[in-house]
C-alpha cells in the first residue's frame, strides 16, 4: 500500500504525517515518539489520522496500529486493562501485563493520546518508559508541552515531534484547509475519577456494578479502603469488569472474585444481581481463602479417571492435590512432581501421568491405587501396562517436546511442540501410536472423551486439540482428522475440557485473551465468560459444571437452563 492511499492529515499537517510514517517504517529509529505542543495545536487530530488509517484492513505491517488508548481520566490499571484487551492479553495489573507482553514477541504499535490528562500522568509515563524497553513495541504518545510528563518522556531519548514548530505544517495547505473547513471541537476528555463514595454506596453492589467501570477502577486504585472486600474483588477481575456488559454479567464476575473474608451480605446480593446471567456460580476459592482453603495456583487439572465428585489439580510447584468438586474442599495430596506441570491425566489403573513445561513425562499413583501383594507381586515383576504405555509416549516425545496430555479409558494422547498429536490405546500399549499433524506451531491443549457408537457399550475415542495457531481441531485416531476447525480465533487456545454431562456432550475452550466458552454440542448452544484473569486449566464435572483454574482462583460454574 502506498502512503497516498492514507489520505492527507488535517490542517496542513502533511509534513508531520509523513514524518510519522517514516518513523514507523524505520527499524533503526527510537521505539518511542512523543508528539507534543500547546493546547489546541492539533495533536489529537494528527493521532486520530494515524489511528484511522493504521487500523484499516490491508495496512502495511510496519504501519499498522495495534492498540489505541486515550488516557484522559484513566489510571494505570484502566490503561493496562484496555491495552491488554486490544492486544489479546490478560493481566491483573501492570507487572503481569509487562511480563506477558515481554513473552509475546509480536511486533506491536501502540498510540496513547492525552497522557497529560490521565488520572496519574507520572505513573502512566513510567509505564510508557517500561514499554519502551521492549524492542518489539513502538509507542506514539501525546502530551501537552510544558507538563512534567513531557519532560519525563523527552528526557528518555525518544523521538520528539513538537507541533508548535513550523516545520511540521505546510502553511499553504493549512490556509486552504481553514478556508474549506469549519472549526471542530475536540471530544471532551474522560471525566476524572470520583471517589468510590461519589460513584456508589460501597454497601450497595448494584450501584457499583451499574457505575462507569473505569471510574470505579481509578477510584479503587487511589483508595486503599477495602469496602467489605469489594475493592480486592474488583481489582482481581477488573479487566473483565471493565468490558461493555450487563449488570448481571458484571455482578457474576465480581462474585467469582469475592474472597471468603468479605462482608457476608455481599455474596447473596451479588448472586441476586447475577440471576439473569448465563451462569450460576456454585463456589469459588480465591487466593487467601481459609474455609475451605484456596488450593493454590492451578496450572493443570482433570476430572477424567477420578471418582465422581473429585478433581485433580497441580500447582506451580508441581504438587498434585485432589479436591471435592462440590465445594473445593481438599481431599488428598500426592507426592511432588519434578518440574512445573503443564498437563495431567489419570489412567484406568490410577496411574497419574504429568507433563512438565520442559516436555518431560512423569508418573505417580493416586493414594487409593491397589498394589500387588504376595504371589501376584512375584509373578508380575515386569513393566505394567501403564509403564509400557508411558514408554511408548516417551519414544514419540523424544522427537519433539510434549506440550499437552489427556486420557480416557479408550485413548491416551500427547501433543507436541511441532503441532502433532500421538494417540495410544491403553489396552494395546505396545502398539505404535497413531499420529496426526493437526496444528501449525505447538499444541497448547488436549482433551478427549469416548463416544458411544453402539448399544452394547462400544465406544470410539474423540480427541480435541488446541494450538498456538488459534484453532481447535477434532480427531478420532481411527479416522482422518476433520478438515475444518471446530473453533478458530486470532489468539492461542489456553485450555480444553470435554465430556458427557446431563445436557449431553460438552466442549469447553479457554483462549489466551481470557475468553472461556462452553459449547453444549447436542443442543448447539454456547455460553461465554470472561473471568478477568488468564485461564490455565479447565475440567467438566459429571453434573455438568465447569471448573476454571487460574493463578489466583478456582471457580465452579454451572450454565443456567434457558
XYZ file of C-alpha atoms in Angstrom:
562
model
C 0.000 0.000 0.000
C 1.363 3.431 -0.893
C 1.319 6.339 1.502
C -1.032 8.157 -0.896
C -3.766 5.664 -0.007
C -3.738 7.065 3.508
C -5.218 10.437 2.605
C -3.981 13.740 3.961
C -3.825 14.830 7.602
C -5.975 17.791 8.573
C -4.893 21.439 8.732
C -1.720 21.196 6.674
C -0.038 18.591 8.867
C 1.301 16.630 5.852
C 4.951 17.083 6.959
C 4.117 15.705 10.402
C 2.164 12.800 8.914
C 4.972 11.918 6.514
C 7.484 12.016 9.379
C 5.344 9.666 11.479
C 5.052 7.186 8.608
C 8.794 7.329 8.017
C 9.448 6.753 11.714
C 7.147 3.727 11.761
C 8.936 2.187 8.784
C 12.439 2.844 10.156
C 13.519 -0.139 12.266
C 16.575 1.794 13.491
C 14.528 4.741 14.842
C 13.805 5.084 18.588
C 10.874 2.986 19.746
C 9.147 5.990 21.354
C 7.801 9.047 19.530
C 6.498 11.877 21.731
C 4.021 14.183 19.966
C 3.794 17.412 21.887
C 2.727 21.025 21.535
C 0.418 23.544 23.139
C -3.310 23.213 23.723
C -5.340 23.174 20.511
C -2.382 22.747 18.156
C -3.793 19.614 16.517
C -2.015 16.805 18.342
C -5.155 14.730 18.792
C -6.254 15.275 15.185
C -2.882 14.055 13.906
C -3.006 10.913 16.042
C -6.619 10.288 15.016
C -5.451 10.370 11.380
C -2.683 7.879 12.171
C -5.022 5.519 14.024
C -7.805 5.755 11.444
C -5.534 4.607 8.656
C -3.313 2.335 10.736
C -6.253 0.161 11.828
C -7.688 -0.405 8.339
C -7.586 -3.892 6.855
C -4.678 -4.269 4.451
C -2.460 -1.623 6.040
C 1.221 -2.421 5.650
C 2.507 -4.386 8.632
C 5.059 -1.793 9.733
C 2.446 0.984 9.627
C -0.353 -0.885 11.373
C -1.653 0.367 14.733
C -2.453 -2.465 17.140
C -3.693 -0.575 20.208
C -5.164 2.884 20.762
C -5.956 4.060 24.308
C -6.993 7.661 25.058
C -5.538 8.195 28.516
C -7.666 11.144 29.635
C -9.159 10.287 33.028
C -7.637 6.800 33.128
C -5.441 5.386 35.863
C -2.668 2.850 35.339
C -4.878 -0.221 35.742
C -7.508 1.132 33.395
C -4.878 1.799 30.752
C -3.286 -1.619 31.264
C -6.597 -3.475 31.019
C -7.567 -1.586 27.847
C -4.176 -2.262 26.257
C -4.341 -5.926 27.248
C -7.813 -6.273 25.738
C -6.719 -4.757 22.436
C -3.538 -6.850 22.275
C -5.293 -10.118 23.127
C -3.621 -10.489 26.530
C -4.897 -10.932 30.100
C -3.308 -9.159 33.059
C -4.416 -8.341 36.583
C -2.050 -5.373 36.849
C 0.907 -3.543 35.293
C 3.608 -6.056 36.277
C 1.713 -9.005 34.857
C 0.911 -7.029 31.705
C 4.565 -6.158 31.156
C 5.603 -9.779 31.713
C 3.019 -11.135 29.266
C 3.874 -8.514 26.656
C 7.579 -9.319 27.025
C 6.810 -13.007 26.371
C 4.607 -12.181 23.374
C 7.078 -11.246 20.667
C 4.581 -9.998 18.077
C 5.625 -6.525 16.850
C 3.040 -4.001 18.039
C 2.466 -0.284 17.651
C 0.612 1.483 20.459
C -0.875 5.003 20.266
C -1.554 6.784 23.568
C -3.186 10.248 23.337
C -3.825 12.666 26.224
C -1.161 11.498 28.673
C -1.235 14.902 30.378
C -4.978 14.420 31.120
C -4.601 10.973 32.719
C -5.634 10.362 36.314
C -1.992 9.736 37.278
C 0.196 11.044 34.424
C 3.512 10.338 36.130
C 2.657 6.688 36.836
C 1.483 6.223 33.255
C 4.682 7.829 31.990
C 6.603 5.209 33.975
C 4.517 2.542 32.237
C 5.371 4.081 28.861
C 9.076 4.065 29.715
C 8.840 0.411 30.779
C 7.146 -0.462 27.487
C 9.861 1.428 25.642
C 12.446 -1.109 26.830
C 10.889 -3.783 24.577
C 12.315 -3.946 21.080
C 9.067 -5.282 19.594
C 6.926 -2.377 20.910
C 6.630 1.032 19.216
C 4.888 3.866 21.032
C 3.328 7.126 19.889
C 2.462 9.201 22.961
C 0.751 12.590 23.008
C 1.292 15.030 25.835
C 0.979 18.789 26.154
C 4.085 20.980 26.170
C 5.251 22.355 29.484
C 3.937 19.476 31.587
C 6.060 17.390 33.934
C 5.350 14.226 31.963
C 6.508 15.899 28.752
C 9.899 16.482 30.372
C 9.852 12.945 31.781
C 9.382 11.414 28.324
C 11.569 13.792 26.309
C 14.475 13.055 28.641
C 14.170 9.328 27.811
C 15.839 9.751 24.423
C 12.799 9.083 22.255
C 11.926 10.934 19.053
C 10.098 14.228 19.655
C 7.626 15.999 17.366
C 6.674 19.435 18.723
C 3.739 20.604 16.594
C 4.320 24.200 17.664
C 7.442 24.173 15.481
C 6.834 25.431 11.907
C 8.480 22.524 10.035
C 5.550 20.231 10.895
C 2.990 22.338 8.995
C 2.552 23.155 5.295
C 1.204 26.695 5.635
C -0.304 26.855 2.165
C -2.267 23.674 2.760
C -3.243 24.875 6.220
C -4.729 28.064 4.774
C -6.579 26.041 2.143
C -7.874 23.711 4.832
C -9.011 26.583 7.042
C -10.899 28.103 4.119
C -12.937 24.963 3.493
C -13.407 23.506 6.981
C -15.152 24.889 9.998
C -13.511 24.576 13.367
C -14.304 21.397 15.250
C -14.388 20.892 18.935
C -12.283 18.080 20.308
C -14.216 15.441 22.220
C -14.150 16.013 25.963
C -11.601 14.056 27.939
C -12.832 11.235 30.126
C -14.129 12.613 33.401
C -11.602 12.490 36.197
C -12.195 9.689 38.668
C -14.553 10.376 41.508
C -14.210 8.795 44.895
C -15.920 5.465 45.412
C -18.420 7.114 47.736
C -19.391 9.571 44.958
C -19.834 6.720 42.482
C -21.794 4.275 44.594
C -22.613 3.233 48.128
C -19.924 0.635 48.901
C -22.578 -1.419 50.712
C -24.686 -1.493 47.531
C -23.168 -3.837 44.898
C -25.981 -2.930 42.487
C -24.853 0.691 42.304
C -21.228 -0.359 41.927
C -21.992 -2.770 39.055
C -24.012 -0.084 37.269
C -21.393 2.684 37.610
C -18.802 3.640 34.993
C -16.272 0.808 35.459
C -13.305 2.989 34.503
C -14.162 5.493 37.214
C -14.650 2.678 39.721
C -11.238 1.286 38.783
C -9.474 4.629 39.133
C -11.211 5.289 42.455
C -10.308 1.877 43.874
C -6.762 2.327 42.610
C -6.447 5.547 44.607
C -8.257 4.432 47.777
C -6.891 1.605 49.991
C -10.190 1.145 51.847
C -11.473 -2.411 51.160
C -15.217 -1.633 51.317
C -16.126 -5.040 52.667
C -13.973 -6.894 50.152
C -15.360 -5.249 47.006
C -12.135 -3.405 46.223
C -9.985 -6.552 46.263
C -12.526 -8.443 44.155
C -12.804 -5.595 41.637
C -9.039 -5.251 41.186
C -8.703 -9.050 40.919
C -11.137 -9.306 37.993
C -11.169 -5.751 36.690
C -10.160 -6.440 33.097
C -13.416 -8.351 32.707
C -15.462 -5.930 34.807
C -14.470 -3.032 32.561
C -15.835 -4.745 29.464
C -19.116 -3.489 27.998
C -21.697 -5.796 29.595
C -24.950 -6.034 31.510
C -25.128 -5.516 35.266
C -25.886 -9.234 35.759
C -22.724 -10.290 33.946
C -20.601 -7.810 35.885
C -22.143 -8.974 39.160
C -21.353 -12.608 38.303
C -17.681 -11.863 37.609
C -17.403 -9.756 40.772
C -18.954 -12.629 42.726
C -16.384 -15.116 41.379
C -13.585 -12.870 42.676
C -15.014 -12.258 46.149
C -12.905 -13.737 48.954
C -14.294 -15.577 51.980
C -13.252 -12.702 54.279
C -15.648 -10.318 52.505
C -18.750 -8.864 54.133
C -21.213 -11.823 54.214
C -24.005 -9.589 52.929
C -22.260 -9.085 49.595
C -22.413 -12.647 48.290
C -26.219 -13.108 48.331
C -26.756 -9.637 46.916
C -24.321 -10.235 44.041
C -25.924 -13.632 43.406
C -29.321 -11.906 43.170
C -27.945 -9.372 40.695
C -26.356 -12.164 38.631
C -29.530 -14.255 38.461
C -30.162 -13.442 34.784
C -26.594 -14.156 33.673
C -25.852 -17.279 31.640
C -24.049 -18.920 34.541
C -24.661 -19.732 38.180
C -21.636 -19.668 40.468
C -21.613 -22.828 42.585
C -18.474 -21.899 44.516
C -15.146 -20.139 44.194
C -11.846 -20.384 46.030
C -9.773 -17.219 45.914
C -6.162 -16.593 46.915
C -6.169 -16.073 50.677
C -9.381 -18.031 51.383
C -9.296 -20.150 54.547
C -12.620 -22.027 54.736
C -12.115 -24.178 52.724
C -8.579 -23.115 51.889
C -7.576 -21.904 48.463
C -5.708 -24.864 46.876
C -3.047 -22.657 45.301
C -2.452 -21.693 41.668
C -3.995 -24.210 39.264
C -1.682 -24.905 36.333
C -3.189 -28.259 35.323
C -6.444 -30.015 36.171
C -8.588 -33.038 35.280
C -11.683 -34.872 36.452
C -11.381 -37.726 33.931
C -10.463 -41.058 35.508
C -11.244 -39.902 39.053
C -14.116 -40.898 41.338
C -17.267 -38.857 40.782
C -17.075 -35.619 42.719
C -13.294 -35.270 42.631
C -10.818 -33.211 40.608
C -7.050 -33.490 40.452
C -5.106 -30.193 40.405
C -1.405 -29.366 40.157
C 0.120 -26.109 41.349
C 3.181 -24.108 40.295
C 5.467 -26.221 42.486
C 4.316 -29.497 40.938
C 2.192 -30.621 43.909
C -0.916 -32.573 42.777
C -3.988 -32.331 45.021
C -7.452 -33.809 44.856
C -10.423 -31.620 45.794
C -14.132 -32.202 46.225
C -15.940 -30.676 43.244
C -18.991 -29.842 45.351
C -17.193 -27.103 47.277
C -13.423 -27.235 46.612
C -12.600 -28.910 49.939
C -9.184 -30.657 49.882
C -9.376 -34.468 49.692
C -5.778 -35.613 49.345
C -2.277 -34.797 48.201
C 0.185 -36.697 46.000
C 3.990 -36.617 46.078
C 5.525 -33.553 44.469
C 6.326 -33.987 40.785
C 9.582 -32.910 39.153
C 9.244 -29.692 37.187
C 6.442 -27.213 36.675
C 3.297 -29.059 35.461
C 1.718 -28.357 32.095
C -0.908 -31.147 31.959
C -2.289 -34.084 33.959
C -4.245 -37.235 33.199
C -5.323 -40.343 35.107
C -5.212 -43.876 33.662
C -7.627 -46.711 34.445
C -5.213 -48.273 36.965
C -4.978 -44.967 38.882
C -1.596 -44.065 37.399
C -1.251 -40.288 37.147
C 0.726 -39.020 34.169
C 2.059 -35.469 34.332
C 3.744 -33.467 31.622
C 6.068 -30.682 32.767
C 6.760 -27.421 30.976
C 10.004 -28.824 29.541
C 8.095 -31.564 27.725
C 9.062 -34.434 30.056
C 6.574 -37.098 31.134
C 6.361 -38.208 34.779
C 4.184 -40.783 36.539
C 2.874 -41.361 40.044
C -0.078 -43.146 41.651
C -3.266 -41.994 43.324
C -3.252 -42.999 47.010
C -6.249 -45.301 46.508
C -4.476 -47.427 43.858
C -4.169 -51.099 44.965
C -0.730 -52.653 44.870
C 0.001 -56.328 44.043
C 0.851 -58.450 47.053
C 2.048 -61.979 47.702
C 2.241 -64.326 44.726
C 0.786 -61.743 42.352
C 3.647 -59.392 43.113
C 6.217 -62.142 42.466
C 4.649 -63.231 39.161
C 4.132 -59.706 37.831
C 7.576 -58.175 38.207
C 7.769 -56.693 34.692
C 6.607 -53.318 33.419
C 2.916 -52.640 33.975
C 0.661 -51.738 31.026
C 0.776 -48.127 32.234
C 4.570 -48.161 32.254
C 4.690 -49.661 28.749
C 2.211 -47.042 27.551
C 4.337 -44.288 29.094
C 7.444 -45.691 27.378
C 5.633 -45.587 24.024
C 4.682 -41.952 24.565
C 8.212 -41.028 25.628
C 9.545 -42.507 22.390
C 7.465 -40.026 20.422
C 8.271 -37.124 22.711
C 11.987 -37.714 22.108
C 11.433 -36.233 18.635
C 9.533 -33.145 19.779
C 8.885 -31.985 23.378
C 5.441 -32.660 24.802
C 3.129 -29.731 25.406
C -0.298 -31.268 26.216
C -1.746 -34.509 27.583
C -5.114 -36.250 28.078
C -6.593 -39.698 28.699
C -9.854 -41.682 28.651
C -10.371 -45.442 29.019
C -10.145 -45.646 25.228
C -7.156 -43.426 24.437
C -4.121 -41.676 25.903
C -2.681 -38.824 23.856
C 0.125 -36.298 23.976
C 0.513 -33.135 21.933
C 3.933 -31.884 20.900
C 5.629 -28.616 20.110
C 5.710 -29.452 16.384
C 1.885 -29.477 16.145
C 1.447 -33.265 16.145
C -0.735 -35.418 18.380
C 0.246 -39.006 19.268
C -2.549 -41.335 20.452
C -2.101 -44.737 22.127
C -4.752 -47.342 23.003
C -4.423 -48.278 26.711
C -5.472 -51.874 26.016
C -2.618 -52.198 23.488
C 0.204 -50.127 24.977
C 2.921 -51.784 22.870
C 1.316 -50.940 19.543
C 2.711 -47.935 17.637
C 0.974 -44.670 18.389
C -1.281 -43.117 15.790
C -0.010 -39.689 14.847
C -1.671 -36.715 13.170
C -0.252 -33.286 12.300
C -3.085 -31.011 13.439
C -1.655 -27.549 14.047
C 0.851 -25.007 12.850
C 3.050 -24.449 15.876
C 2.764 -26.087 19.312
C -0.229 -27.966 20.637
C -1.390 -25.968 23.669
C -4.254 -28.121 24.975
C -5.761 -31.615 24.582
C -8.951 -33.259 25.776
C -10.911 -36.374 24.841
C -13.994 -38.446 25.558
C -15.185 -41.887 24.496
C -18.167 -41.559 22.149
C -20.749 -44.406 22.285
C -21.398 -45.832 18.815
C -23.488 -48.912 19.677
C -25.973 -50.103 22.295
C -23.562 -52.786 23.522
C -21.190 -50.220 25.029
C -18.747 -49.956 22.124
C -17.102 -46.527 22.078
C -14.779 -44.590 19.807
C -12.386 -42.022 21.307
C -12.730 -38.468 20.071
C -9.833 -36.069 20.628
C -9.942 -32.284 20.607
C -6.685 -30.371 20.269
C -5.997 -26.660 20.665
C -2.986 -24.872 19.258
C -0.945 -21.714 19.317
C -2.428 -21.148 15.852
C -5.810 -20.327 17.446
C -7.586 -23.443 16.183
C -9.475 -26.264 17.880
C -9.358 -29.480 15.832
C -11.288 -32.751 16.266
C -9.766 -36.159 15.539
C -10.709 -39.767 16.150
C -7.499 -41.818 15.911
C -9.384 -44.446 13.874
C -10.062 -41.913 11.097
C -8.635 -38.834 9.417
C -8.841 -35.506 11.274
C -11.813 -33.319 10.455
C -10.632 -30.818 7.813
C -12.443 -27.805 9.296
C -11.549 -26.491 12.759
C -14.238 -26.834 15.396
C -13.384 -23.302 16.526
C -10.925 -20.654 15.389
C -9.882 -17.255 16.717
C -6.873 -14.958 16.331
C -5.346 -15.904 19.705
C -3.954 -19.212 21.018
C -6.019 -21.818 22.795
C -5.135 -21.908 26.511
C -7.099 -24.932 27.801
C -9.701 -27.509 26.766
C -12.116 -29.875 28.511
C -14.716 -32.233 27.055
C -17.105 -34.825 28.423
C -20.579 -36.196 28.942
C -22.925 -34.036 31.023
C -26.644 -34.215 31.873
C -27.196 -31.833 28.942
C -25.244 -34.004 26.514
C -21.726 -33.740 25.183
C -19.909 -30.540 26.070
C -16.664 -28.894 24.974
C -15.076 -26.084 26.987
C -12.434 -23.823 25.438
C -10.306 -21.169 27.144
C -8.467 -18.695 24.945
C -5.287 -16.763 25.666
C -7.167 -13.435 25.673
C -9.237 -14.561 28.684
C -12.443 -15.768 26.997
C -13.976 -19.052 28.188
C -16.569 -20.790 26.010
C -18.759 -23.761 26.908
C -20.205 -25.435 23.822
C -23.168 -27.719 24.522
C -22.691 -29.854 21.438
C -26.008 -31.713 21.398
C -28.068 -28.529 21.637
C -25.820 -26.252 19.593
C -25.671 -23.716 22.440
C -22.577 -21.752 23.550
C -22.013 -19.851 26.815
C -19.302 -17.220 27.249
C -17.450 -15.976 30.302
C -14.565 -13.551 30.846
C -13.186 -14.319 34.355
C -10.778 -11.365 34.217
C -7.610 -13.407 34.562
C -5.651 -15.848 32.436
C -7.135 -19.364 32.470
C -4.637 -22.200 32.874
C -6.899 -25.247 33.058
C -10.484 -26.430 32.592
C -12.413 -29.530 33.679
C -16.021 -30.689 33.442
C -17.848 -32.454 36.248
C -20.286 -35.316 35.735
C -23.040 -32.961 36.864
C -22.289 -30.548 34.007
C -20.447 -27.847 35.936
C -17.296 -26.200 34.608
C -14.164 -25.895 36.735
C -11.867 -22.993 35.818
C -8.336 -22.897 37.222
C -6.218 -19.724 37.266
C -3.229 -18.339 39.149
C -5.432 -16.869 41.890
C -8.848 -18.554 41.663
C -10.555 -21.920 41.309
C -14.138 -21.485 40.096
C -17.042 -23.852 39.661
C -19.901 -22.578 37.497
C -22.973 -24.196 36.035
C -24.625 -22.956 32.825
C -28.166 -21.849 33.595
C -31.029 -23.515 31.758
C -32.643 -21.172 29.249
